[in-house]
Amino acid sequence: MSDQTLNPETMPEQPERATLEGKNKFLGFWFFLGGETVLFASLFGTYLALRNSTNDGPGAEELFGLELVFVMTMLLLTSSLTSVYAMYHMKNNSFGKMQLWLGITVLLGLGFLGCELYEFYHYIHGEGFTLRSSAFGSAFYTLVGFHGGHVTFGLLWIIALMVRNAKRGLNLYNAPKFYIASLYWHFIDVVWVFIFTVVYLMGVI
Amino acid sequence: MAENTNIHENYKRKKNKEEMKQQVITFALMIVFTLIAFGMVMADLSKLFVIPVLLVLAAVQVGFQLYYFMHMSHKGHEMPALMIYSGAFVAFMTVLTLSVLIWW
Amino acid sequence: MSTAVAQKKGFGAFIWDYLTTVDHKKIAHLYLVAGGLFFLVGGLEALLIRIQLIKPDNDFVSAGFYNELLTMHGTTMIFLAAMPLIFAIMNAVVPLQIGARDVAFPFLNSLGFWLFLFGGLILNCGWFLGGAPDAGWTAYAPLSTVSPGHGVDFYVLGLQISGAGTLIGGINFLVTIINMRAPGMTYMRMPLFTWTALVTSTLILFAFPALTVGLFLLMFDRLFGSGFFNASMGGNSVIWEHLFWIFGHPEVYILILPAFGVFSDVLSTFSKKRLFGYTAMVFATTLIGFLGFMVWAHHMFATGLGPAANSIFAIATMAIAVPTGIKIFNWLFTLWGGTITINSAMLWALGFIPSFTIGGTTGVMLAAAAADYQYHDTYFVVAHFHYVIVGGVVFGLFAAMHYWWPKMFGKVLNETLGQITFWTFFTGFHLTFFIQHFLGLMGMPRRYWTFLPGQHLETGNLVSSIGAFLMAIGAIVFVINVIYTSVKAPKVSGDPWDGRTLEWSIPSPPPHYNFKQTPLVRGLDPLWIEKMEGRKGITPAEPLDDIHMPNPSILPFIMSLGLFIAGFGFIYQVDNLSYLWLVILGMGITLGCMLTRSVKDDLGHHIHKEDLEKEGAEQ
């Protein structure tokens, strides 16, 4: 593909799907998210099965405080909006603004991750609650940890894209890459909605 | 020709802007839902009432994410929607089984 | 000297070519060779099992080794032989059948293969490193969590890595079939093999994540001290059973559906008729795919889920007989009134119909939950699933290989040897497994190391073992056939069978861009339509132009190697924490490759119009 076709003067309406490669990436990534749905469902199912198996260790009600979870929810939810802003600017071909909003997304994501690490640290050292404490502990850390792992991977991914393309700007080769990274980021928020509902809110009721 | 492109470009930008407005409204609603969810739990209402409402609120939020933030309401998302719903079906069966069929 | 150097360089280049290839046809060769080798290993394990059971109180192998054999036989045959061989056929055929130049994600296609291979190698490393997995291919907890040594760890890590490869392959085929079809190739004009590949890929997409999670939980329990399946920590081992079978039942449909597709194409080609009830066949395929996710608990009737759950799953299971029955009748009606050619491929298809029907019938018997308490864990179950998996999947793979061998390699497999393979294998198969129904009904439990004399089990087991040797002879003759054909057989044209679908409209083996001009599809069985209208080939949909092709890459190989190294780190850090360095090294390699892939632009290359014209003139 020549430079010209990949670097049009104005972005087409759906820059993420303007090339065959883009179309394939777009579809393939959505399908992957369909698979991820089952992956997280298996983890949620396991958690629900084991949520009362505290083995005389600390349970959900004693452990979870809602303040931190509320802050984390707000951070991640806002980062979802900022990545929507980034995609909005991608469609308008304003690369600088896209990078700016992606940068804000990354900062919010880092904030979320920091809170999660603090929470885990507090449980492990403050409450003595670990993966090995009980089946409940195993299920909790695995479910929330898998989500945290997704957040970490998403952050590394977005940062890599930002750094790689900082100098050359937006084109039809990298537009699909940015787009699917933002889809991934939204999916992380989808999972978090269920985590704060099922694990934290339903845990302390 | 150049003018034509310009008109098209302006139209596109306007459309994008309007969509962005919708997104912000969606975001505001999601914040409200989150506040309601946390508020209900803090208010210590009856479990039988709170849990179903929490799940409905979560489902609606996820719908917003998918249809507005992830643009599933746009054209050309038939296959993604099919696969997400199929995944949700398998996910539902899995969660249902593991939460009710384990401790006999 | 120069020739020796040239030859050596030629061999090195050959290896390098295959290590870096992203061409779906060469990846098909890789899957075929690797899957074929694992099939022979799994077959050898089966022979050892049958030798041990040839007479009562035998001590040919020790009890512990027998457990390893039966575990590895099942695991190898399902994950390392049947799956990759199906991927081999799908890679070789699906892009050609839809008129595509390549798959949607050539790089991921290659990555999928190398992940599978390295996963399979980890799994088999257990043999040389203190004992293979020995908890059965289902690895039920708590047996699998307390099994001593590292055997089950090899199972966990090996399947995790090769499972990731399968998932990647599934997504690749989904997108390929949905996005890359030639103009005019609507969904309802796709050959049935492509349809089954599509449904199978969907099943892979939704089934494998459950296995991934199950394996992670098992890995955390074994390697990091978590308590998912540990009752003393409040865990529950039934979670493993559910997760395994939520994956495991769709898995058997993942295996059998492509075989159904193969038979549909073979029967229609050699009956010289379009497939009877094409629409119903498509409908039945998707219905089987859908029902495949609603029946997993029929593997757990004896677990104690309660009568309500058992009844629901029993009824759902019996319902699957309906779409399968539709298929059986459609195949029979395709034959009816056709101009039938009987050759090796067709023999496998004809042998499949009664064999698979027997397997389906015992399936409905097993689905009756109340009766299942009697059949459970006996040789009746072993007979049932070998009838569907060997009688369905393995027959399908043999049919596919005989049918598409000329397309893949440009030579027709030897017919005499092919028929010898069929008759020995077919006879051996029924000898081995038919009698096992009765052994099971007489009470012989599965997975036992030995049986006692004087319980009327001697004759049945002897017959079964003799059958196993016949199957082995059949398989060996097939290998001889492959070697003989590649050395002796003449090249054939692109269309040796008077085919009906797009793959037969191009040379054999196809050029690496497949279609010089994208074909225009005007109906079901597009090539046949053109033939009936007196044309020689397919009408092109576009003028001759430059062709865009993907670049080869070594990254998929290195990426998988990284996970292979990290896998060993995970397994051995239990003994000595310094093995964590292997984890860091391996994951570093893999993530580094991912980063390289992400930041390094790969725009592919073009084959120029002039070169294509020149090639045309040479032919």
mmCIF file with all atom_site columns, C-alpha atoms in Angstrom, chain C residues 382-523:
data_model
loop_
_atom_site.group_PDB
_atom_site.id
_atom_site.type_symbol
_atom_site.label_atom_id
_atom_site.label_alt_id
_atom_site.label_comp_id
_atom_site.label_asym_id
_atom_site.label_entity_id
_atom_site.label_seq_id
_atom_site.pdbx_PDB_ins_code
_atom_site.Cartn_x
_atom_site.Cartn_y
_atom_site.Cartn_z
_atom_site.occupancy
_atom_site.B_iso_or_equiv
_atom_site.pdbx_formal_charge
_atom_site.auth_seq_id
_atom_site.auth_comp_id
_atom_site.auth_asym_id
_atom_site.auth_atom_id
_atom_site.pdbx_PDB_model_num
ATOM 1   C CA . VAL C 1 382 ? -15.051 -45.784 25.974  1.00 0.00 ? 382 VAL C CA 1
ATOM 2   C CA . ALA C 1 383 ? -16.724 -47.599 23.084  1.00 0.00 ? 383 ALA C CA 1
ATOM 3   C CA . HIS C 1 384 ? -19.203 -44.744 22.574  1.00 0.00 ? 384 HIS C CA 1
ATOM 4   C CA . PHE C 1 385 ? -16.724 -41.919 22.317  1.00 0.00 ? 385 PHE C CA 1
ATOM 5   C CA . HIS C 1 386 ? -14.315 -43.886 20.160  1.00 0.00 ? 386 HIS C CA 1
ATOM 6   C CA . TYR C 1 387 ? -17.179 -44.599 17.777  1.00 0.00 ? 387 TYR C CA 1
ATOM 7   C CA . VAL C 1 388 ? -17.878 -40.897 17.394  1.00 0.00 ? 388 VAL C CA 1
ATOM 8   C CA . ILE C 1 389 ? -14.306 -39.645 17.493  1.00 0.00 ? 389 ILE C CA 1
ATOM 9   C CA . VAL C 1 390 ? -12.600 -42.345 15.442  1.00 0.00 ? 390 VAL C CA 1
ATOM 10  C CA . GLY C 1 391 ? -15.656 -43.234 13.367  1.00 0.00 ? 391 GLY C CA 1
ATOM 11  C CA . GLY C 1 392 ? -16.401 -39.541 12.837  1.00 0.00 ? 392 GLY C CA 1
ATOM 12  C CA . VAL C 1 393 ? -13.304 -37.391 13.192  1.00 0.00 ? 393 VAL C CA 1
ATOM 13  C CA . VAL C 1 394 ? -10.524 -39.796 12.179  1.00 0.00 ? 394 VAL C CA 1
ATOM 14  C CA . PHE C 1 395 ? -12.532 -41.173 9.241   1.00 0.00 ? 395 PHE C CA 1
ATOM 15  C CA . GLY C 1 396 ? -13.217 -37.557 8.286   1.00 0.00 ? 396 GLY C CA 1
ATOM 16  C CA . LEU C 1 397 ? -9.524  -36.699 8.423   1.00 0.00 ? 397 LEU C CA 1
ATOM 17  C CA . PHE C 1 398 ? -8.646  -39.698 6.243   1.00 0.00 ? 398 PHE C CA 1
ATOM 18  C CA . ALA C 1 399 ? -11.363 -38.744 3.759   1.00 0.00 ? 399 ALA C CA 1
ATOM 19  C CA . ALA C 1 400 ? -10.127 -35.150 3.747   1.00 0.00 ? 400 ALA C CA 1
ATOM 20  C CA . MET C 1 401 ? -6.527  -36.188 3.202   1.00 0.00 ? 401 MET C CA 1
ATOM 21  C CA . HIS C 1 402 ? -7.370  -38.462 0.299   1.00 0.00 ? 402 HIS C CA 1
ATOM 22  C CA . TYR C 1 403 ? -9.696  -35.851 -1.194  1.00 0.00 ? 403 TYR C CA 1
ATOM 23  C CA . TRP C 1 404 ? -7.516  -32.747 -0.823  1.00 0.00 ? 404 TRP C CA 1
ATOM 24  C CA . TRP C 1 405 ? -4.056  -34.344 -1.045  1.00 0.00 ? 405 TRP C CA 1
ATOM 25  C CA . PRO C 1 406 ? -3.817  -33.485 -4.760  1.00 0.00 ? 406 PRO C CA 1
ATOM 26  C CA . LYS C 1 407 ? -4.784  -29.884 -3.974  1.00 0.00 ? 407 LYS C CA 1
ATOM 27  C CA . MET C 1 408 ? -2.170  -29.632 -1.226  1.00 0.00 ? 408 MET C CA 1
ATOM 28  C CA . PHE C 1 409 ? 0.689   -31.479 -2.937  1.00 0.00 ? 409 PHE C CA 1
ATOM 29  C CA . GLY C 1 410 ? -0.240  -31.869 -6.594  1.00 0.00 ? 410 GLY C CA 1
ATOM 30  C CA . LYS C 1 411 ? -0.318  -35.680 -6.455  1.00 0.00 ? 411 LYS C CA 1
ATOM 31  C CA . VAL C 1 412 ? -3.116  -38.180 -5.945  1.00 0.00 ? 412 VAL C CA 1
ATOM 32  C CA . LEU C 1 413 ? -2.506  -40.692 -3.154  1.00 0.00 ? 413 LEU C CA 1
ATOM 33  C CA . ASN C 1 414 ? -2.097  -44.251 -4.383  1.00 0.00 ? 414 ASN C CA 1
ATOM 34  C CA . GLU C 1 415 ? -5.498  -45.848 -4.713  1.00 0.00 ? 415 GLU C CA 1
ATOM 35  C CA . THR C 1 416 ? -4.536  -49.475 -3.929  1.00 0.00 ? 416 THR C CA 1
ATOM 36  C CA . LEU C 1 417 ? -2.663  -48.506 -0.788  1.00 0.00 ? 417 LEU C CA 1
ATOM 37  C CA . GLY C 1 418 ? -5.529  -46.185 0.108   1.00 0.00 ? 418 GLY C CA 1
ATOM 38  C CA . GLN C 1 419 ? -8.032  -49.025 -0.069  1.00 0.00 ? 419 GLN C CA 1
ATOM 39  C CA . ILE C 1 420 ? -5.754  -51.318 1.961   1.00 0.00 ? 420 ILE C CA 1
ATOM 40  C CA . THR C 1 421 ? -5.585  -48.583 4.608   1.00 0.00 ? 421 THR C CA 1
ATOM 41  C CA . PHE C 1 422 ? -9.334  -48.242 4.631   1.00 0.00 ? 422 PHE C CA 1
ATOM 42  C CA . TRP C 1 423 ? -10.168 -51.931 4.924   1.00 0.00 ? 423 TRP C CA 1
ATOM 43  C CA . THR C 1 424 ? -7.579  -52.745 7.590   1.00 0.00 ? 424 THR C CA 1
ATOM 44  C CA . PHE C 1 425 ? -8.346  -49.646 9.641   1.00 0.00 ? 425 PHE C CA 1
ATOM 45  C CA . PHE C 1 426 ? -12.109 -49.989 9.242   1.00 0.00 ? 426 PHE C CA 1
ATOM 46  C CA . THR C 1 427 ? -12.107 -53.668 10.216  1.00 0.00 ? 427 THR C CA 1
ATOM 47  C CA . GLY C 1 428 ? -9.667  -53.047 13.036  1.00 0.00 ? 428 GLY C CA 1
ATOM 48  C CA . PHE C 1 429 ? -11.722 -50.159 14.332  1.00 0.00 ? 429 PHE C CA 1
ATOM 49  C CA . HIS C 1 430 ? -14.916 -52.186 14.634  1.00 0.00 ? 430 HIS C CA 1
ATOM 50  C CA . LEU C 1 431 ? -13.049 -55.162 16.111  1.00 0.00 ? 431 LEU C CA 1
ATOM 51  C CA . THR C 1 432 ? -11.470 -52.935 18.732  1.00 0.00 ? 432 THR C CA 1
ATOM 52  C CA . PHE C 1 433 ? -14.435 -50.936 19.839  1.00 0.00 ? 433 PHE C CA 1
ATOM 53  C CA . PHE C 1 434 ? -17.645 -52.831 19.093  1.00 0.00 ? 434 PHE C CA 1
ATOM 54  C CA . ILE C 1 435 ? -16.816 -55.525 21.623  1.00 0.00 ? 435 ILE C CA 1
ATOM 55  C CA . GLN C 1 436 ? -16.056 -52.839 24.199  1.00 0.00 ? 436 GLN C CA 1
ATOM 56  C CA . HIS C 1 437 ? -19.760 -51.989 24.417  1.00 0.00 ? 437 HIS C CA 1
ATOM 57  C CA . PHE C 1 438 ? -20.318 -55.476 25.799  1.00 0.00 ? 438 PHE C CA 1
ATOM 58  C CA . LEU C 1 439 ? -17.253 -55.404 28.024  1.00 0.00 ? 439 LEU C CA 1
ATOM 59  C CA . GLY C 1 440 ? -18.719 -52.248 29.520  1.00 0.00 ? 440 GLY C CA 1
ATOM 60  C CA . LEU C 1 441 ? -22.158 -53.728 29.996  1.00 0.00 ? 441 LEU C CA 1
ATOM 61  C CA . MET C 1 442 ? -20.504 -56.713 31.690  1.00 0.00 ? 442 MET C CA 1
ATOM 62  C CA . GLY C 1 443 ? -19.051 -54.270 34.179  1.00 0.00 ? 443 GLY C CA 1
ATOM 63  C CA . MET C 1 444 ? -15.474 -53.718 33.076  1.00 0.00 ? 444 MET C CA 1
ATOM 64  C CA . PRO C 1 445 ? -14.477 -50.274 34.404  1.00 0.00 ? 445 PRO C CA 1
ATOM 65  C CA . ARG C 1 446 ? -12.501 -47.861 32.250  1.00 0.00 ? 446 ARG C CA 1
ATOM 66  C CA . ARG C 1 447 ? -9.020  -46.597 33.157  1.00 0.00 ? 447 ARG C CA 1
ATOM 67  C CA . TYR C 1 448 ? -8.170  -49.736 35.175  1.00 0.00 ? 448 TYR C CA 1
ATOM 68  C CA . TRP C 1 449 ? -4.682  -51.103 34.810  1.00 0.00 ? 449 TRP C CA 1
ATOM 69  C CA . THR C 1 450 ? -5.705  -54.732 34.679  1.00 0.00 ? 450 THR C CA 1
ATOM 70  C CA . PHE C 1 451 ? -8.636  -57.131 34.925  1.00 0.00 ? 451 PHE C CA 1
ATOM 71  C CA . LEU C 1 452 ? -9.084  -60.439 36.662  1.00 0.00 ? 452 LEU C CA 1
ATOM 72  C CA . PRO C 1 453 ? -9.348  -63.870 35.022  1.00 0.00 ? 453 PRO C CA 1
ATOM 73  C CA . GLY C 1 454 ? -12.547 -65.905 35.187  1.00 0.00 ? 454 GLY C CA 1
ATOM 74  C CA . GLN C 1 455 ? -14.950 -62.999 34.709  1.00 0.00 ? 455 GLN C CA 1
ATOM 75  C CA . HIS C 1 456 ? -15.653 -63.646 31.013  1.00 0.00 ? 456 HIS C CA 1
ATOM 76  C CA . LEU C 1 457 ? -13.648 -60.577 30.027  1.00 0.00 ? 457 LEU C CA 1
ATOM 77  C CA . GLU C 1 458 ? -10.721 -62.449 28.384  1.00 0.00 ? 458 GLU C CA 1
ATOM 78  C CA . THR C 1 459 ? -12.087 -63.014 24.873  1.00 0.00 ? 459 THR C CA 1
ATOM 79  C CA . GLY C 1 460 ? -13.485 -59.541 24.489  1.00 0.00 ? 460 GLY C CA 1
ATOM 80  C CA . ASN C 1 461 ? -10.235 -57.902 25.487  1.00 0.00 ? 461 ASN C CA 1
ATOM 81  C CA . LEU C 1 462 ? -8.210  -60.179 23.216  1.00 0.00 ? 462 LEU C CA 1
ATOM 82  C CA . VAL C 1 463 ? -10.438 -59.340 20.244  1.00 0.00 ? 463 VAL C CA 1
ATOM 83  C CA . SER C 1 464 ? -10.183 -55.659 21.081  1.00 0.00 ? 464 SER C CA 1
ATOM 84  C CA . SER C 1 465 ? -6.386  -55.809 21.180  1.00 0.00 ? 465 SER C CA 1
ATOM 85  C CA . ILE C 1 466 ? -6.204  -57.649 17.858  1.00 0.00 ? 466 ILE C CA 1
ATOM 86  C CA . GLY C 1 467 ? -8.354  -54.916 16.330  1.00 0.00 ? 467 GLY C CA 1
ATOM 87  C CA . ALA C 1 468 ? -5.965  -52.273 17.658  1.00 0.00 ? 468 ALA C CA 1
ATOM 88  C CA . PHE C 1 469 ? -3.092  -53.910 15.788  1.00 0.00 ? 469 PHE C CA 1
ATOM 89  C CA . LEU C 1 470 ? -5.106  -53.889 12.570  1.00 0.00 ? 470 LEU C CA 1
ATOM 90  C CA . MET C 1 471 ? -5.716  -50.174 13.017  1.00 0.00 ? 471 MET C CA 1
ATOM 91  C CA . ALA C 1 472 ? -1.993  -49.662 13.522  1.00 0.00 ? 472 ALA C CA 1
ATOM 92  C CA . ILE C 1 473 ? -1.275  -51.562 10.293  1.00 0.00 ? 473 ILE C CA 1
ATOM 93  C CA . GLY C 1 474 ? -3.771  -49.354 8.478   1.00 0.00 ? 474 GLY C CA 1
ATOM 94  C CA . ALA C 1 475 ? -2.089  -46.218 9.774   1.00 0.00 ? 475 ALA C CA 1
ATOM 95  C CA . ILE C 1 476 ? 1.361   -47.516 8.788   1.00 0.00 ? 476 ILE C CA 1
ATOM 96  C CA . VAL C 1 477 ? 0.152   -48.316 5.276   1.00 0.00 ? 477 VAL C CA 1
ATOM 97  C CA . PHE C 1 478 ? -1.094  -44.755 5.038   1.00 0.00 ? 478 PHE C CA 1
ATOM 98  C CA . VAL C 1 479 ? 2.352   -43.432 5.962   1.00 0.00 ? 479 VAL C CA 1
ATOM 99  C CA . ILE C 1 480 ? 3.882   -45.732 3.332   1.00 0.00 ? 480 ILE C CA 1
ATOM 100 C CA . ASN C 1 481 ? 1.323   -44.396 0.875   1.00 0.00 ? 481 ASN C CA 1
ATOM 101 C CA . VAL C 1 482 ? 2.376   -40.817 1.590   1.00 0.00 ? 482 VAL C CA 1
ATOM 102 C CA . ILE C 1 483 ? 6.050   -41.638 1.039   1.00 0.00 ? 483 ILE C CA 1
ATOM 103 C CA . TYR C 1 484 ? 5.347   -43.748 -2.055  1.00 0.00 ? 484 TYR C CA 1
ATOM 104 C CA . THR C 1 485 ? 3.136   -41.063 -3.561  1.00 0.00 ? 485 THR C CA 1
ATOM 105 C CA . SER C 1 486 ? 5.608   -38.260 -2.998  1.00 0.00 ? 486 SER C CA 1
ATOM 106 C CA . VAL C 1 487 ? 8.379   -40.281 -4.650  1.00 0.00 ? 487 VAL C CA 1
ATOM 107 C CA . LYS C 1 488 ? 6.611   -42.162 -7.431  1.00 0.00 ? 488 LYS C CA 1
ATOM 108 C CA . ALA C 1 489 ? 3.291   -40.611 -8.316  1.00 0.00 ? 489 ALA C CA 1
ATOM 109 C CA . PRO C 1 490 ? 2.979   -38.276 -11.316 1.00 0.00 ? 490 PRO C CA 1
ATOM 110 C CA . LYS C 1 491 ? 1.811   -34.685 -11.047 1.00 0.00 ? 491 LYS C CA 1
ATOM 111 C CA . VAL C 1 492 ? -1.882  -34.191 -11.664 1.00 0.00 ? 492 VAL C CA 1
ATOM 112 C CA . SER C 1 493 ? -3.946  -31.306 -12.962 1.00 0.00 ? 493 SER C CA 1
ATOM 113 C CA . GLY C 1 494 ? -5.671  -28.796 -10.745 1.00 0.00 ? 494 GLY C CA 1
ATOM 114 C CA . ASP C 1 495 ? -8.972  -30.654 -10.927 1.00 0.00 ? 495 ASP C CA 1
ATOM 115 C CA . PRO C 1 496 ? -8.455  -34.422 -10.679 1.00 0.00 ? 496 PRO C CA 1
ATOM 116 C CA . TRP C 1 497 ? -11.907 -35.211 -9.248  1.00 0.00 ? 497 TRP C CA 1
ATOM 117 C CA . ASP C 1 498 ? -14.044 -33.107 -11.621 1.00 0.00 ? 498 ASP C CA 1
ATOM 118 C CA . GLY C 1 499 ? -14.719 -30.898 -8.610  1.00 0.00 ? 499 GLY C CA 1
ATOM 119 C CA . ARG C 1 500 ? -17.502 -28.480 -7.916  1.00 0.00 ? 500 ARG C CA 1
ATOM 120 C CA . THR C 1 501 ? -16.026 -25.819 -5.648  1.00 0.00 ? 501 THR C CA 1
ATOM 121 C CA . LEU C 1 502 ? -13.530 -22.978 -6.104  1.00 0.00 ? 502 LEU C CA 1
ATOM 122 C CA . GLU C 1 503 ? -10.420 -24.772 -4.869  1.00 0.00 ? 503 GLU C CA 1
ATOM 123 C CA . TRP C 1 504 ? -10.482 -27.010 -7.958  1.00 0.00 ? 504 TRP C CA 1
ATOM 124 C CA . SER C 1 505 ? -10.396 -24.035 -10.338 1.00 0.00 ? 505 SER C CA 1
ATOM 125 C CA . ILE C 1 506 ? -6.718  -23.243 -9.613  1.00 0.00 ? 506 ILE C CA 1
ATOM 126 C CA . PRO C 1 507 ? -3.489  -25.232 -10.163 1.00 0.00 ? 507 PRO C CA 1
ATOM 127 C CA . SER C 1 508 ? -2.339  -27.937 -7.718  1.00 0.00 ? 508 SER C CA 1
ATOM 128 C CA . PRO C 1 509 ? -0.522  -27.041 -5.550  1.00 0.00 ? 509 PRO C CA 1
ATOM 129 C CA . PRO C 1 510 ? -1.816  -23.488 -5.772  1.00 0.00 ? 510 PRO C CA 1
ATOM 130 C CA . PRO C 1 511 ? 0.579   -20.568 -6.355  1.00 0.00 ? 511 PRO C CA 1
ATOM 131 C CA . HIS C 1 512 ? 1.256   -18.701 -3.141  1.00 0.00 ? 512 HIS C CA 1
ATOM 132 C CA . TYR C 1 513 ? -1.202  -15.940 -4.071  1.00 0.00 ? 513 TYR C CA 1
ATOM 133 C CA . ASN C 1 514 ? -3.889  -18.623 -4.756  1.00 0.00 ? 514 ASN C CA 1
ATOM 134 C CA . PHE C 1 515 ? -6.044  -16.721 -7.248  1.00 0.00 ? 515 PHE C CA 1
ATOM 135 C CA . LYS C 1 516 ? -4.364  -14.617 -9.908  1.00 0.00 ? 516 LYS C CA 1
ATOM 136 C CA . GLN C 1 517 ? -7.660  -12.777 -10.296 1.00 0.00 ? 517 GLN C CA 1
ATOM 137 C CA . THR C 1 518 ? -10.306 -12.871 -7.606  1.00 0.00 ? 518 THR C CA 1
ATOM 138 C CA . PRO C 1 519 ? -13.078 -15.203 -8.830  1.00 0.00 ? 519 PRO C CA 1
ATOM 139 C CA . LEU C 1 520 ? -16.670 -14.160 -9.377  1.00 0.00 ? 520 LEU C CA 1
ATOM 140 C CA . VAL C 1 521 ? -19.041 -16.570 -7.652  1.00 0.00 ? 521 VAL C CA 1
ATOM 141 C CA . ARG C 1 522 ? -22.403 -17.065 -9.309  1.00 0.00 ? 522 ARG C CA 1
ATOM 142 C CA . GLY C 1 523 ? -24.010 -19.695 -7.127  1.00 0.00 ? 523 GLY C CA 1
#
